Short mmCIF file of N, CA and C in Angstrom, two decimals:
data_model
loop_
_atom_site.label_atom_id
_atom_site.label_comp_id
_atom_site.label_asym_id
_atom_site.label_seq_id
_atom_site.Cartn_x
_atom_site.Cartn_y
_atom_site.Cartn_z
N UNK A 14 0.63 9.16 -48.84
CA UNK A 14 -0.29 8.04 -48.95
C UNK A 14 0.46 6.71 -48.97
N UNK A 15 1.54 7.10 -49.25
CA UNK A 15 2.35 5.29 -49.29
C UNK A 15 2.78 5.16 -48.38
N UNK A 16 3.29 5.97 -46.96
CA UNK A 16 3.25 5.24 -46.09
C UNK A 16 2.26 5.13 -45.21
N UNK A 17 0.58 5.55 -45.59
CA UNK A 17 -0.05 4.68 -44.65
C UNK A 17 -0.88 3.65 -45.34
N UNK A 18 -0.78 3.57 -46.71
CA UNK A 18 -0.87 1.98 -47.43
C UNK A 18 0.58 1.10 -46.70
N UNK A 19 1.42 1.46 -46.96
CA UNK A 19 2.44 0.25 -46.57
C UNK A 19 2.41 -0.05 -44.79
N UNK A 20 2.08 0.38 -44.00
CA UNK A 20 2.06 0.71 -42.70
C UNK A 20 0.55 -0.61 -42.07
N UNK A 21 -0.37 0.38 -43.22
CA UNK A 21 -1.74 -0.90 -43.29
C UNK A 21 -0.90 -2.33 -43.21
N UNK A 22 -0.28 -2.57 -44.33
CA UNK A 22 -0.44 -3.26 -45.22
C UNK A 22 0.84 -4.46 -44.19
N UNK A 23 1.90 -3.55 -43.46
CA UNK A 23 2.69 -4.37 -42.69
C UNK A 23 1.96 -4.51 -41.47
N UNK A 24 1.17 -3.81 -40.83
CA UNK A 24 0.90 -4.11 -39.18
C UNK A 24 -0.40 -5.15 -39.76
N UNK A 25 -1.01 -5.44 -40.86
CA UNK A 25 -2.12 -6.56 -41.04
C UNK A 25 -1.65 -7.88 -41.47
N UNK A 26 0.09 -7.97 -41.75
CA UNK A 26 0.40 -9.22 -42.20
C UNK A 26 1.45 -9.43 -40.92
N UNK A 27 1.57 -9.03 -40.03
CA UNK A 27 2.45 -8.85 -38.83
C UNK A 27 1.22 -9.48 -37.63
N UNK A 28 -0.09 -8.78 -37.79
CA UNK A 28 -0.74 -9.50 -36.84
C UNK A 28 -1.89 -10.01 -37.42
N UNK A 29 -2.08 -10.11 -38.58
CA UNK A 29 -3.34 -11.23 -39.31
C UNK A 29 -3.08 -12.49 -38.47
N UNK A 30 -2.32 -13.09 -38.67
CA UNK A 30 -2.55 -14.67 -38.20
C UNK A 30 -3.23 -14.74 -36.62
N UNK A 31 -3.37 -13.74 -36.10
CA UNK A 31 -3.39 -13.98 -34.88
C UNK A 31 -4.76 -13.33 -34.51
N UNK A 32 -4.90 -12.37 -35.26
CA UNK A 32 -6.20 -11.78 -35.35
C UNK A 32 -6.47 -11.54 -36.47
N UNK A 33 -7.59 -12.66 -36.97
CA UNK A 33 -7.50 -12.79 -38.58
C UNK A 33 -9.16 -11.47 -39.01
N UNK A 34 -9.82 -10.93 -38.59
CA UNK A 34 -10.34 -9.77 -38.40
C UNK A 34 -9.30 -8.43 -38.97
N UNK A 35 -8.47 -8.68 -38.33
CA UNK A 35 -7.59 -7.30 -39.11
C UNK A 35 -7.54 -7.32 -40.77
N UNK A 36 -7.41 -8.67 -41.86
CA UNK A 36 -7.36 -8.24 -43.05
C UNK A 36 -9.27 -7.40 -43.35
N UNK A 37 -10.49 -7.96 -42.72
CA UNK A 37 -11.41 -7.49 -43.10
C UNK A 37 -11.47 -5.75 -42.85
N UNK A 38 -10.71 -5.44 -41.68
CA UNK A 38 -10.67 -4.08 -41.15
C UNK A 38 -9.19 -3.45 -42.43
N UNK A 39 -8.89 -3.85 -42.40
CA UNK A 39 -7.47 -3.49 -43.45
C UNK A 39 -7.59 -3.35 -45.09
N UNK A 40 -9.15 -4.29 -45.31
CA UNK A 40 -9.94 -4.07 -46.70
C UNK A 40 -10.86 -2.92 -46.86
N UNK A 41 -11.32 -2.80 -45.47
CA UNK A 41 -12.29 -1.46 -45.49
C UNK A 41 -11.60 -0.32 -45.50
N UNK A 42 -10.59 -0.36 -44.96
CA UNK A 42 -9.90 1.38 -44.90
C UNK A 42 -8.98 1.19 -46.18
N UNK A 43 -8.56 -0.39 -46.29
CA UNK A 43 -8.24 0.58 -48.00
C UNK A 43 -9.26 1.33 -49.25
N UNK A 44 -10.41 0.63 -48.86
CA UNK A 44 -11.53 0.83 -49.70
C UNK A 44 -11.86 1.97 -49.65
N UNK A 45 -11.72 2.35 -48.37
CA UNK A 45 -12.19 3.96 -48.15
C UNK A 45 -10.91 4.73 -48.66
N UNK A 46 -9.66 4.50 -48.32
CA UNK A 46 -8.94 5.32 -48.86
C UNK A 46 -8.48 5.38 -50.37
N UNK A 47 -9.13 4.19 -51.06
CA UNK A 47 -9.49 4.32 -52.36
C UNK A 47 -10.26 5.79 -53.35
N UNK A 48 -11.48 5.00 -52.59
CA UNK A 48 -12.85 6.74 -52.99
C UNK A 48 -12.46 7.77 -52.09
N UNK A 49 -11.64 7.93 -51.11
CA UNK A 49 -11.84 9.05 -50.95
C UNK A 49 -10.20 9.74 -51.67
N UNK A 50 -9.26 9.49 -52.20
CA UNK A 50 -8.62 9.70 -53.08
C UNK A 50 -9.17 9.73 -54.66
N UNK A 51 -9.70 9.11 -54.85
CA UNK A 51 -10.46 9.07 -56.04
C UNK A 51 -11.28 10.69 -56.12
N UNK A 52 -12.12 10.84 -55.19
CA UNK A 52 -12.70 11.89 -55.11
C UNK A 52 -11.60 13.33 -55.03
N UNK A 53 -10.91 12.97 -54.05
CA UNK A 53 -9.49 14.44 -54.12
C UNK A 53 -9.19 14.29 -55.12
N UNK A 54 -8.95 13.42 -56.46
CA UNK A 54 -8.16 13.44 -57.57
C UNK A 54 -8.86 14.23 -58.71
N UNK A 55 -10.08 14.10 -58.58
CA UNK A 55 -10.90 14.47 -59.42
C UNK A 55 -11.67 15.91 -59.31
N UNK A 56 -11.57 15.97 -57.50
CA UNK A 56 -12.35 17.65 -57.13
C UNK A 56 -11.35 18.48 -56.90
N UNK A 57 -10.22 17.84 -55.85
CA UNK A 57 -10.13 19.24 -55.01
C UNK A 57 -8.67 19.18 -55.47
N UNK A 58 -7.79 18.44 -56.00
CA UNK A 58 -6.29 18.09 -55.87
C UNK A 58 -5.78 18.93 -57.19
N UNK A 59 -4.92 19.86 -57.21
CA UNK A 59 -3.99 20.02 -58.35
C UNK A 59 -3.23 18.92 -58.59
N UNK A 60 -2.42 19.10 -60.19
CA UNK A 60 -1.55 18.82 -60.31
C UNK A 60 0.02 18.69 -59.64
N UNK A 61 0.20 17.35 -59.25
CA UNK A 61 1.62 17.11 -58.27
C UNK A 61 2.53 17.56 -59.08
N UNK A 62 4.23 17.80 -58.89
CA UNK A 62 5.20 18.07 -59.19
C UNK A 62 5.25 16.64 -59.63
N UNK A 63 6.50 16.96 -60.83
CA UNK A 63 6.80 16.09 -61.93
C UNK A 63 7.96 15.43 -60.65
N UNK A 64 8.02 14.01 -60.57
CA UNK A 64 8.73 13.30 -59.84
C UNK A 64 8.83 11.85 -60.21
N UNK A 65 10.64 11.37 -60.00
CA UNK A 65 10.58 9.41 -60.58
C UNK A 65 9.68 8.60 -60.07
N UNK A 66 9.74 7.86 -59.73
CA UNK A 66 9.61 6.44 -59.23
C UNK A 66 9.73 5.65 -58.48
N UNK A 67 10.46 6.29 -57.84
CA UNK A 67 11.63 5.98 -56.59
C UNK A 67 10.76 5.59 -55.42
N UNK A 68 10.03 5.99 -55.10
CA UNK A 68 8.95 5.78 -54.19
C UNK A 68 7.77 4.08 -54.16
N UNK A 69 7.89 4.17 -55.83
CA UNK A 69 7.01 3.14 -56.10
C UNK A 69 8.06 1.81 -56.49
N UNK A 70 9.02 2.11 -56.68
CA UNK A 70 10.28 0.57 -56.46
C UNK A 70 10.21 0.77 -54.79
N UNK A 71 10.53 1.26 -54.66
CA UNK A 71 10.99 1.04 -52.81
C UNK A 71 9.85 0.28 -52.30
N UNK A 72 8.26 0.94 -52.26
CA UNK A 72 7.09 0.05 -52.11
C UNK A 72 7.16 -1.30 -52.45
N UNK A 73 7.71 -1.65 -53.77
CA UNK A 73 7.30 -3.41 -54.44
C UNK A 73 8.35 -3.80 -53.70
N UNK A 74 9.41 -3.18 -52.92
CA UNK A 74 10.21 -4.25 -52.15
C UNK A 74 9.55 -4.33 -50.82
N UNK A 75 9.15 -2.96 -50.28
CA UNK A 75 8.76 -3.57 -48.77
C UNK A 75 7.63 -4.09 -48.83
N UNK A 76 6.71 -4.03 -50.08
CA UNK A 76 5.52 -5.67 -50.37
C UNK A 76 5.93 -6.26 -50.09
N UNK A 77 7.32 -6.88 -51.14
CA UNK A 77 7.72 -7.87 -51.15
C UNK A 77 8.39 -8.67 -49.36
N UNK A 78 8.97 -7.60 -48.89
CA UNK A 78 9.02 -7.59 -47.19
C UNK A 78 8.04 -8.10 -46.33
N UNK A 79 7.21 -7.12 -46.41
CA UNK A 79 5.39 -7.76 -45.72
C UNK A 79 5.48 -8.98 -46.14
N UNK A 80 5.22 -9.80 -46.91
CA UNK A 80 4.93 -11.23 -47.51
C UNK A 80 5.83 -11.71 -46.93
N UNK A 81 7.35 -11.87 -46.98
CA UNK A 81 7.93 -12.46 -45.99
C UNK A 81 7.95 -12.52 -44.57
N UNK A 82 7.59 -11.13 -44.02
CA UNK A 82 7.56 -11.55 -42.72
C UNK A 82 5.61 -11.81 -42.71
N UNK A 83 4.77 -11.90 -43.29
CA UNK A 83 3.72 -12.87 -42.87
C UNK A 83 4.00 -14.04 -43.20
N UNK A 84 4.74 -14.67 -44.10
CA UNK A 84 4.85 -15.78 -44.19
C UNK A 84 5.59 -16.25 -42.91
N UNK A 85 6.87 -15.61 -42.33
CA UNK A 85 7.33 -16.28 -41.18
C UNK A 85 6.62 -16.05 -39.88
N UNK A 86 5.90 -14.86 -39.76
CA UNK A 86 4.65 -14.69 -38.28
C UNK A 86 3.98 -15.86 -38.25
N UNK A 87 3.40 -16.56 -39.84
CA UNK A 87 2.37 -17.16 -39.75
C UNK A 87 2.87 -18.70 -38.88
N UNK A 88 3.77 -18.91 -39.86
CA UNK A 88 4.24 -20.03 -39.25
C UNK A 88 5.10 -20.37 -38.05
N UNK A 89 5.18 -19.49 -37.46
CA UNK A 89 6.17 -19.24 -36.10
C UNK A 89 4.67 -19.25 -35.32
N UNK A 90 3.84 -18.56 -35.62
CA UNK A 90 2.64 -18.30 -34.75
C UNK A 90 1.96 -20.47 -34.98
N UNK A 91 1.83 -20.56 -36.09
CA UNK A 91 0.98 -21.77 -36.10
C UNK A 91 2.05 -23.29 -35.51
N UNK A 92 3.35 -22.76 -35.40
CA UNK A 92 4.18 -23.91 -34.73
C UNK A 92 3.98 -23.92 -33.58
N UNK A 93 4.12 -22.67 -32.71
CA UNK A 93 4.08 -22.14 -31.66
C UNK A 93 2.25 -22.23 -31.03
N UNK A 94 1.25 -22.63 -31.76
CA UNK A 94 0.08 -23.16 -30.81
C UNK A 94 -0.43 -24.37 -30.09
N UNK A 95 -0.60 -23.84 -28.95
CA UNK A 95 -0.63 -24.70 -27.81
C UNK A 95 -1.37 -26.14 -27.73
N UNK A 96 -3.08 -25.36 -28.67
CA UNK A 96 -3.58 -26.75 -28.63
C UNK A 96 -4.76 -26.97 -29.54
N UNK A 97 -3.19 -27.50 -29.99
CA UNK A 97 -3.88 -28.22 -31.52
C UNK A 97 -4.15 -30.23 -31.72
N UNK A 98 -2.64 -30.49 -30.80
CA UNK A 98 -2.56 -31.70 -30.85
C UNK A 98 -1.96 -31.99 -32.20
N UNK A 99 -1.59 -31.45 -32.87
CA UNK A 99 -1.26 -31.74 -34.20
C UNK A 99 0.28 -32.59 -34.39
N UNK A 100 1.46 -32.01 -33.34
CA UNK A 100 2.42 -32.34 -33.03
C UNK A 100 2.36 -33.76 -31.73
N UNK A 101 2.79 -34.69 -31.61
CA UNK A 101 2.81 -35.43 -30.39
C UNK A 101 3.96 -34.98 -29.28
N UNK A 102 3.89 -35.00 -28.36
CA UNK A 102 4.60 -34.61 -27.45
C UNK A 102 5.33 -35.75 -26.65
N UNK A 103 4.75 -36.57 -26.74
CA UNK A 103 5.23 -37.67 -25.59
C UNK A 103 4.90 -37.41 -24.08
N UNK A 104 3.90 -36.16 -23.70
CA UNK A 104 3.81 -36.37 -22.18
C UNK A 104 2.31 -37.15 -22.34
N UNK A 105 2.34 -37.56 -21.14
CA UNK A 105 0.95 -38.73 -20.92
C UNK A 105 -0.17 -37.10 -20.39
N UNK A 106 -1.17 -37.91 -20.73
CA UNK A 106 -2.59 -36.97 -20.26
C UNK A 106 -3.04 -37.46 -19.00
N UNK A 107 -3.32 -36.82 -17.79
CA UNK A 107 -4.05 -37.14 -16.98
C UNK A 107 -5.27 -37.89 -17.18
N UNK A 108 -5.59 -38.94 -16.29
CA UNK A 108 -7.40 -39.52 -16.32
C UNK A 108 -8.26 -38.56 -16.12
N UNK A 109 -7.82 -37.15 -15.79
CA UNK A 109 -9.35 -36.61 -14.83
C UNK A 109 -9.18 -35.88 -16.13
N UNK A 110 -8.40 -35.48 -17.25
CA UNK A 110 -8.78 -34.50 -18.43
C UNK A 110 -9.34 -35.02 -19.46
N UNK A 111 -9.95 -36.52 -19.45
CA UNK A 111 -10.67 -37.54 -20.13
C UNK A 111 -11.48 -37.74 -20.22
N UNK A 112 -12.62 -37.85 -20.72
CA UNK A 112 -13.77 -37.99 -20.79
C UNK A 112 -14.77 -37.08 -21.14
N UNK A 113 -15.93 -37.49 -20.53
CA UNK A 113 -17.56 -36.74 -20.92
C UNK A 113 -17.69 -35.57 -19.41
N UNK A 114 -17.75 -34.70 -19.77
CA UNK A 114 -17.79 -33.42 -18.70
C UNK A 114 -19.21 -32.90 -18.77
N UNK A 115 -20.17 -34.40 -18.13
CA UNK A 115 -21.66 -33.61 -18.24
C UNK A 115 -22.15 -33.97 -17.15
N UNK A 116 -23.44 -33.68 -16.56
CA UNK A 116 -23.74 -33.72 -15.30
C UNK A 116 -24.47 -34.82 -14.69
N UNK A 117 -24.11 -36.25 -16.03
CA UNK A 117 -25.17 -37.18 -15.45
C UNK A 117 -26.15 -37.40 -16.74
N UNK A 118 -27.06 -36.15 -16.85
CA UNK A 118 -27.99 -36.05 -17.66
C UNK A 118 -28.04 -35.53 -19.19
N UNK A 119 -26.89 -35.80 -19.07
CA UNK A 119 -25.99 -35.19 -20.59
C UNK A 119 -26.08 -33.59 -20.64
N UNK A 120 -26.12 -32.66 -19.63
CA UNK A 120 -26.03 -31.40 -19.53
C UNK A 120 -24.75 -30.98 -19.70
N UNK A 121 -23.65 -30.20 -20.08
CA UNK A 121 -22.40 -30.11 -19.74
C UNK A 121 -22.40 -28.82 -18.75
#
């Protein structure tokens, strides 16, 4: 189960910014894989073998991983868009990409 929570959890902060739909799809299947673990824990699942931790430190680092690389997707992705205008460029705009693009009758 931890690696397809961590797997979720990196391919939705790897391509959230870009398709911001994936955290809502990435909330539902955790949700589901919530109750439906919940339910194996309680009906059908024995008792696991006695085991450390080791599994659950390794996880809080590659969290901690995910968060960094969404933090740098995000902003590599939001430097890297085309058109925002947010940045100035210094090239001049054409006259014909100016103006009101309607047919006369204010139709566009």
């Amino acid at each position: 189960k931890y690696t397809d929570v961590t797997k979720l959890l990196f391919l939705t902060c790897f391509y959230g910014t870009i398709y911001p739909a994936a955290w809502f799809f990435s909330a539902v299947i955790l949700t589901i894989y919530f109750w439906l673990d919940k339910f194996c824990i309680m009906r059908t699942w024995k008792q696991g073998p006695k085991i450390n931790a080791d599994i659950s430190r390794f996880s809080n680092y590659f969290f901690l991983a995910c968060a960094i690389t969404f933090a740098m997707t995000s902003a590599y992705t939001f430097a890297q868009f085309p058109f925002d205008d947010a940045c100035p460029s210094g090239e001049s705009v054409s006259s014909q990409y100016i103006g009101d693009y309607t047919d006369g009758e204010g139709n566009l």
